[in-house]
CSV table of C-alpha atoms in Angstrom, one decimal:
chain,number,residue,atom,x,y,z
A,1492,ASP,CA,-5.8,3.5,-16.5
A,1493,GLN,CA,-7.5,2.7,-12.9
A,1494,GLN,CA,-7.0,-1.0,-12.2
A,1495,VAL,CA,-8.5,-0.9,-8.7
A,1496,LYS,CA,-11.2,1.1,-7.5
A,1497,GLN,CA,-12.3,2.8,-4.6
A,1498,ASN,CA,-15.4,4.5,-5.4
A,1499,SER,CA,-17.0,6.3,-2.4
A,1500,PRO,CA,-14.0,8.8,-1.2
A,1501,SER,CA,-15.8,8.6,2.5
A,1502,LEU,CA,-18.3,6.8,4.5
A,1503,SER,CA,-19.9,7.0,7.5
A,1504,VAL,CA,-21.2,5.0,9.5
A,1505,GLN,CA,-22.9,5.1,13.5
A,1506,GLU,CA,-21.4,2.9,16.8
A,1507,GLY,CA,-22.3,-0.4,16.2
A,1508,ARG,CA,-23.4,-0.5,13.4
A,1509,ILE,CA,-21.7,-2.1,9.8
A,1510,SER,CA,-19.3,-1.1,8.0
A,1511,ILE,CA,-19.0,-1.9,3.8
A,1512,LEU,CA,-16.3,-1.0,2.4
A,1513,ASN,CA,-16.0,-1.8,-1.7
A,1514,CYS,CA,-13.2,-1.9,-4.2
A,1515,ASP,CA,-14.4,-3.0,-8.1
A,1516,TYR,CA,-11.4,-4.1,-10.4
A,1517,THR,CA,-10.8,-4.3,-13.4
A,1518,ASN,CA,-7.4,-7.1,-14.0
A,1519,SER,CA,-9.1,-11.0,-14.3
A,1520,MET,CA,-5.4,-12.4,-14.0
A,1521,PHE,CA,-5.6,-11.0,-9.9
A,1522,ASP,CA,-5.5,-13.9,-7.6
A,1523,TYR,CA,-4.8,-12.1,-4.4
A,1524,PHE,CA,-6.3,-8.8,-2.5
A,1525,LEU,CA,-5.7,-7.2,1.1
A,1526,TRP,CA,-7.3,-4.7,3.1
A,1527,TYR,CA,-4.7,-2.1,4.7
A,1528,LYS,CA,-6.0,0.4,7.1
A,1529,LYS,CA,-4.1,3.8,7.5
A,1530,TYR,CA,-3.9,6.2,10.7
A,1531,PRO,CA,-2.9,9.8,10.0
A,1532,ALA,CA,1.2,9.8,9.8
A,1533,GLU,CA,1.8,6.4,9.7
A,1534,GLY,CA,2.3,3.7,7.1
A,1535,PRO,CA,-0.9,1.5,5.9
A,1536,THR,CA,-1.4,-1.7,8.6
A,1537,PHE,CA,-2.4,-5.1,7.2
A,1538,LEU,CA,-6.2,-6.2,8.0
A,1539,ILE,CA,-7.0,-9.4,6.2
A,1540,SER,CA,-6.3,-10.6,3.3
A,1541,ILE,CA,-8.4,-12.6,0.0
A,1542,SER,CA,-7.3,-15.7,-2.2
A,1543,SER,CA,-8.8,-16.3,-5.4
A,1544,ILE,CA,-9.9,-19.8,-5.0
A,1545,LYS,CA,-12.1,-18.1,-2.2
A,1546,ASP,CA,-15.3,-16.0,-1.9
A,1547,LYS,CA,-15.1,-14.9,2.4
A,1548,ASN,CA,-12.7,-14.3,4.8
A,1549,GLU,CA,-12.9,-13.5,8.5
A,1550,ASP,CA,-11.1,-12.3,11.2
A,1551,GLY,CA,-12.3,-11.4,13.8
A,1552,ARG,CA,-14.8,-8.5,13.0
A,1553,PHE,CA,-13.4,-8.1,9.5
A,1554,THR,CA,-14.9,-10.0,7.2
A,1555,VAL,CA,-13.6,-9.9,3.3
A,1556,PHE,CA,-16.1,-11.3,0.3
A,1557,LEU,CA,-14.8,-11.2,-3.2
A,1558,ASN,CA,-17.1,-11.8,-6.2
A,1559,LYS,CA,-14.5,-13.5,-9.1
A,1560,SER,CA,-18.2,-12.4,-11.9
A,1561,ALA,CA,-18.8,-9.4,-10.5
A,1562,LYS,CA,-14.5,-8.4,-10.6
A,1563,HIS,CA,-16.1,-7.2,-6.7
A,1564,LEU,CA,-14.2,-7.1,-3.1
A,1565,SER,CA,-16.2,-5.6,0.4
A,1566,LEU,CA,-15.2,-5.4,3.7
A,1567,HIS,CA,-17.4,-5.6,6.6
A,1568,ILE,CA,-17.0,-4.5,9.8
A,1569,VAL,CA,-19.1,-5.3,11.7
A,1570,PRO,CA,-19.5,-4.0,14.9
A,1571,SER,CA,-18.1,-0.1,14.0
A,1572,GLN,CA,-15.6,0.8,16.9
A,1573,PRO,CA,-14.7,4.8,16.7
A,1574,GLY,CA,-11.3,3.7,16.5
A,1575,ASP,CA,-12.3,2.4,13.3
A,1576,SER,CA,-12.1,5.6,11.7
A,1577,ALA,CA,-9.3,5.6,9.3
A,1578,VAL,CA,-8.7,5.6,5.5
A,1579,TYR,CA,-9.0,2.4,4.0
A,1580,PHE,CA,-7.3,0.7,0.7
A,1581,CYS,CA,-7.7,-2.0,-1.1
A,1582,ALA,CA,-5.3,-3.7,-3.3
A,1583,ALA,CA,-4.3,-6.4,-5.5
A,1584,SER,CA,-1.8,-8.7,-7.2
A,1585,ASP,CA,-1.2,-11.2,-9.9
A,1586,SER,CA,1.0,-13.5,-8.7
A,1587,GLY,CA,4.0,-13.0,-10.4
A,1588,THR,CA,4.6,-9.3,-11.1
A,1589,TYR,CA,5.1,-8.7,-8.2
A,1590,LYS,CA,3.8,-6.1,-7.1
A,1591,TYR,CA,0.3,-4.4,-5.7
A,1592,ILE,CA,-2.1,-2.2,-6.9
A,1593,PHE,CA,-4.2,0.2,-4.9
A,1594,GLY,CA,-7.3,1.7,-4.7
A,1595,THR,CA,-7.5,5.0,-3.9
A,1596,GLY,CA,-9.1,4.7,-0.4
A,1597,THR,CA,-12.2,4.9,1.2
A,1598,ARG,CA,-12.1,7.3,4.4
A,1599,LEU,CA,-14.3,6.0,7.4
A,1600,LYS,CA,-15.5,8.3,9.9
A,1601,VAL,CA,-17.4,5.3,12.2
A,1602,LEU,CA,-19.7,8.1,14.8
A,1603,ALA,CA,-19.7,8.0,18.4
B,471,LYS,CA,10.1,-7.6,16.6
B,472,ALA,CA,11.3,-4.8,14.6
B,473,GLY,CA,8.6,-3.2,12.0
B,474,VAL,CA,9.9,-1.2,9.3
B,475,THR,CA,11.8,1.6,9.2
B,476,GLN,CA,11.9,4.3,7.2
B,477,THR,CA,14.9,7.3,7.8
B,478,PRO,CA,13.9,10.0,7.3
B,479,ARG,CA,10.7,10.5,8.6
B,480,TYR,CA,10.2,15.0,7.0
B,481,LEU,CA,12.3,16.3,4.7
B,482,ILE,CA,12.0,19.5,2.7
B,483,LYS,CA,14.0,19.4,-0.7
B,484,THR,CA,14.7,22.4,-3.5
B,485,ARG,CA,13.6,22.1,-6.7
B,486,GLY,CA,16.2,20.6,-9.0
B,487,GLN,CA,18.1,19.2,-6.0
B,488,GLN,CA,18.9,15.5,-5.4
B,489,VAL,CA,17.1,13.1,-2.1
B,490,THR,CA,17.8,9.6,-0.8
B,491,LEU,CA,15.3,7.8,1.3
B,492,SER,CA,16.6,5.0,3.6
B,493,CYS,CA,14.8,2.3,5.0
B,494,SER,CA,15.2,-1.5,6.7
B,495,PRO,CA,12.8,-3.9,6.5
B,496,ILE,CA,11.6,-6.8,9.1
B,497,SER,CA,14.3,-8.5,10.4
B,498,GLY,CA,13.9,-12.1,7.9
B,499,HIS,CA,12.2,-10.3,4.9
B,500,ARG,CA,13.9,-10.1,1.9
B,501,SER,CA,11.5,-8.6,-0.4
B,502,VAL,CA,11.7,-4.4,-0.4
B,503,SER,CA,8.8,-2.2,-1.8
B,504,TRP,CA,8.2,2.0,-1.9
B,505,TYR,CA,5.6,3.6,-2.9
B,506,GLN,CA,4.4,7.3,-3.5
B,507,GLN,CA,1.6,8.0,-1.4
B,508,THR,CA,-0.1,12.1,-3.1
B,509,PRO,CA,-3.6,13.1,-2.2
B,510,GLY,CA,-6.6,11.8,-4.8
B,511,GLN,CA,-3.8,9.7,-6.3
B,512,GLY,CA,-3.4,6.2,-3.9
B,513,LEU,CA,-0.6,4.5,-3.8
B,514,GLN,CA,1.2,4.1,-6.8
B,515,PHE,CA,4.2,1.4,-6.7
B,516,LEU,CA,7.4,2.3,-7.7
B,517,PHE,CA,9.7,-0.8,-7.7
B,518,GLU,CA,10.1,-3.9,-5.3
B,519,TYR,CA,13.8,-5.8,-5.1
B,520,PHE,CA,14.5,-9.4,-4.2
B,521,SER,CA,17.6,-11.0,-3.4
B,522,GLU,CA,19.4,-7.0,-4.4
B,523,THR,CA,17.3,-7.8,-7.5
B,524,GLN,CA,15.6,-5.5,-9.0
B,525,ARG,CA,11.7,-7.4,-10.2
B,526,ASN,CA,9.6,-4.8,-11.7
B,527,LYS,CA,9.0,-1.0,-11.7
B,528,GLY,CA,6.5,1.4,-11.8
B,529,ASN,CA,5.3,4.0,-14.2
B,530,PHE,CA,8.2,6.7,-12.7
B,531,PRO,CA,10.7,8.5,-15.1
B,532,GLY,CA,13.9,7.7,-14.6
B,533,ARG,CA,14.4,10.1,-12.0
B,534,PHE,CA,13.6,8.0,-9.4
B,535,SER,CA,16.2,4.8,-9.0
B,536,GLY,CA,16.3,2.5,-6.1
B,537,ARG,CA,18.8,-0.2,-4.7
B,538,GLN,CA,18.7,-2.8,-2.1
B,539,PHE,CA,21.6,-4.2,-0.2
B,540,SER,CA,23.3,-7.6,1.0
B,541,ASN,CA,21.5,-6.9,4.5
B,542,SER,CA,18.3,-6.6,2.7
B,543,ARG,CA,18.1,-2.2,3.7
B,544,SER,CA,17.2,-0.4,0.1
B,545,GLU,CA,17.2,3.0,-0.5
B,546,MET,CA,15.7,5.2,-2.8
B,547,ASN,CA,16.8,8.3,-5.1
B,548,VAL,CA,15.4,11.0,-6.7
B,549,SER,CA,17.7,13.0,-9.2
B,550,THR,CA,16.1,16.6,-10.2
B,551,LEU,CA,13.0,17.3,-7.4
B,552,GLU,CA,10.3,19.0,-9.3
B,553,LEU,CA,7.4,20.3,-7.3
B,554,GLY,CA,5.4,16.7,-8.1
B,555,ASP,CA,7.3,14.8,-5.8
B,556,SER,CA,6.2,16.1,-2.8
B,557,ALA,CA,5.1,12.8,-1.2
B,558,LEU,CA,4.3,10.3,1.2
B,559,TYR,CA,7.2,7.8,0.2
B,560,LEU,CA,6.2,4.2,1.6
B,561,CYS,CA,8.2,1.4,2.6
B,562,ALA,CA,7.1,-1.8,2.6
B,563,SER,CA,9.1,-5.3,3.3
B,564,SER,CA,7.8,-9.1,2.8
B,565,LEU,CA,8.9,-12.6,3.4
B,566,GLY,CA,8.2,-13.9,0.7
B,567,PRO,CA,8.6,-12.5,-3.0
B,568,THR,CA,6.2,-10.2,-2.9
B,569,GLY,CA,2.7,-11.1,-4.2
B,570,GLY,CA,0.3,-13.9,-3.5
B,571,ASP,CA,0.0,-15.5,0.3
B,572,SER,CA,3.0,-12.9,1.3
B,573,PRO,CA,1.4,-9.6,2.4
B,574,LEU,CA,3.4,-6.2,2.6
B,575,HIS,CA,4.2,-4.4,6.2
B,576,PHE,CA,4.8,-0.6,6.1
B,577,GLY,CA,7.1,1.6,7.7
B,578,ASN,CA,5.8,5.3,8.2
B,579,GLY,CA,6.7,6.9,5.9
B,580,THR,CA,9.1,9.2,4.2
B,581,ARG,CA,6.9,12.7,4.0
B,582,LEU,CA,8.9,15.2,1.3
B,583,THR,CA,8.3,18.1,0.4
B,584,VAL,CA,9.6,19.9,-2.6
B,585,THR,CA,9.3,23.9,-2.6
């Protein structure tokens, strides 16, 4: 049972435009969500997080939106840069379970 | 501050053998988690340790085990290796208990190949 889903395996965006990565979840008990970026041969790097008590969190070019009623979150990258080309994972946690559930990832390619 | 260190980076083993992977968390981090990454499967949770206690375990067979030492360093062991165990094994540490406002910080992983 895949509790966290990233339905788009890949996404291509032109440099300077907006990248929107999507993530859906099924467990209404999830109360914390994170986004990670992963380059080949490296471990995932933490990007940004959001608590379920918020619907938006910004950090520079990265903004995460949470729609609890739709059980959906998205990561916006504006403007996109070639260095943003990587695999992006969303993850969710139910506090007290001491684990994060990860999606299968979306490969973003930013074209120069 | 040094990041999460995993050793070795690459490992080639034969079916039936056993393997031990090592992880040193970020200094001051007491929680260590292990994940398995395979193509198309994302990151699958193996287990989480805090203060030498395993607090959660994923849906993996008993061949997968781990432990955490008093200095927070952790090891993961896989016995009777199978071809399907070939994967990238990632260790992550967090300052507080995993989950909530305590994001995971990952190492670069150990690439295990079983032949």
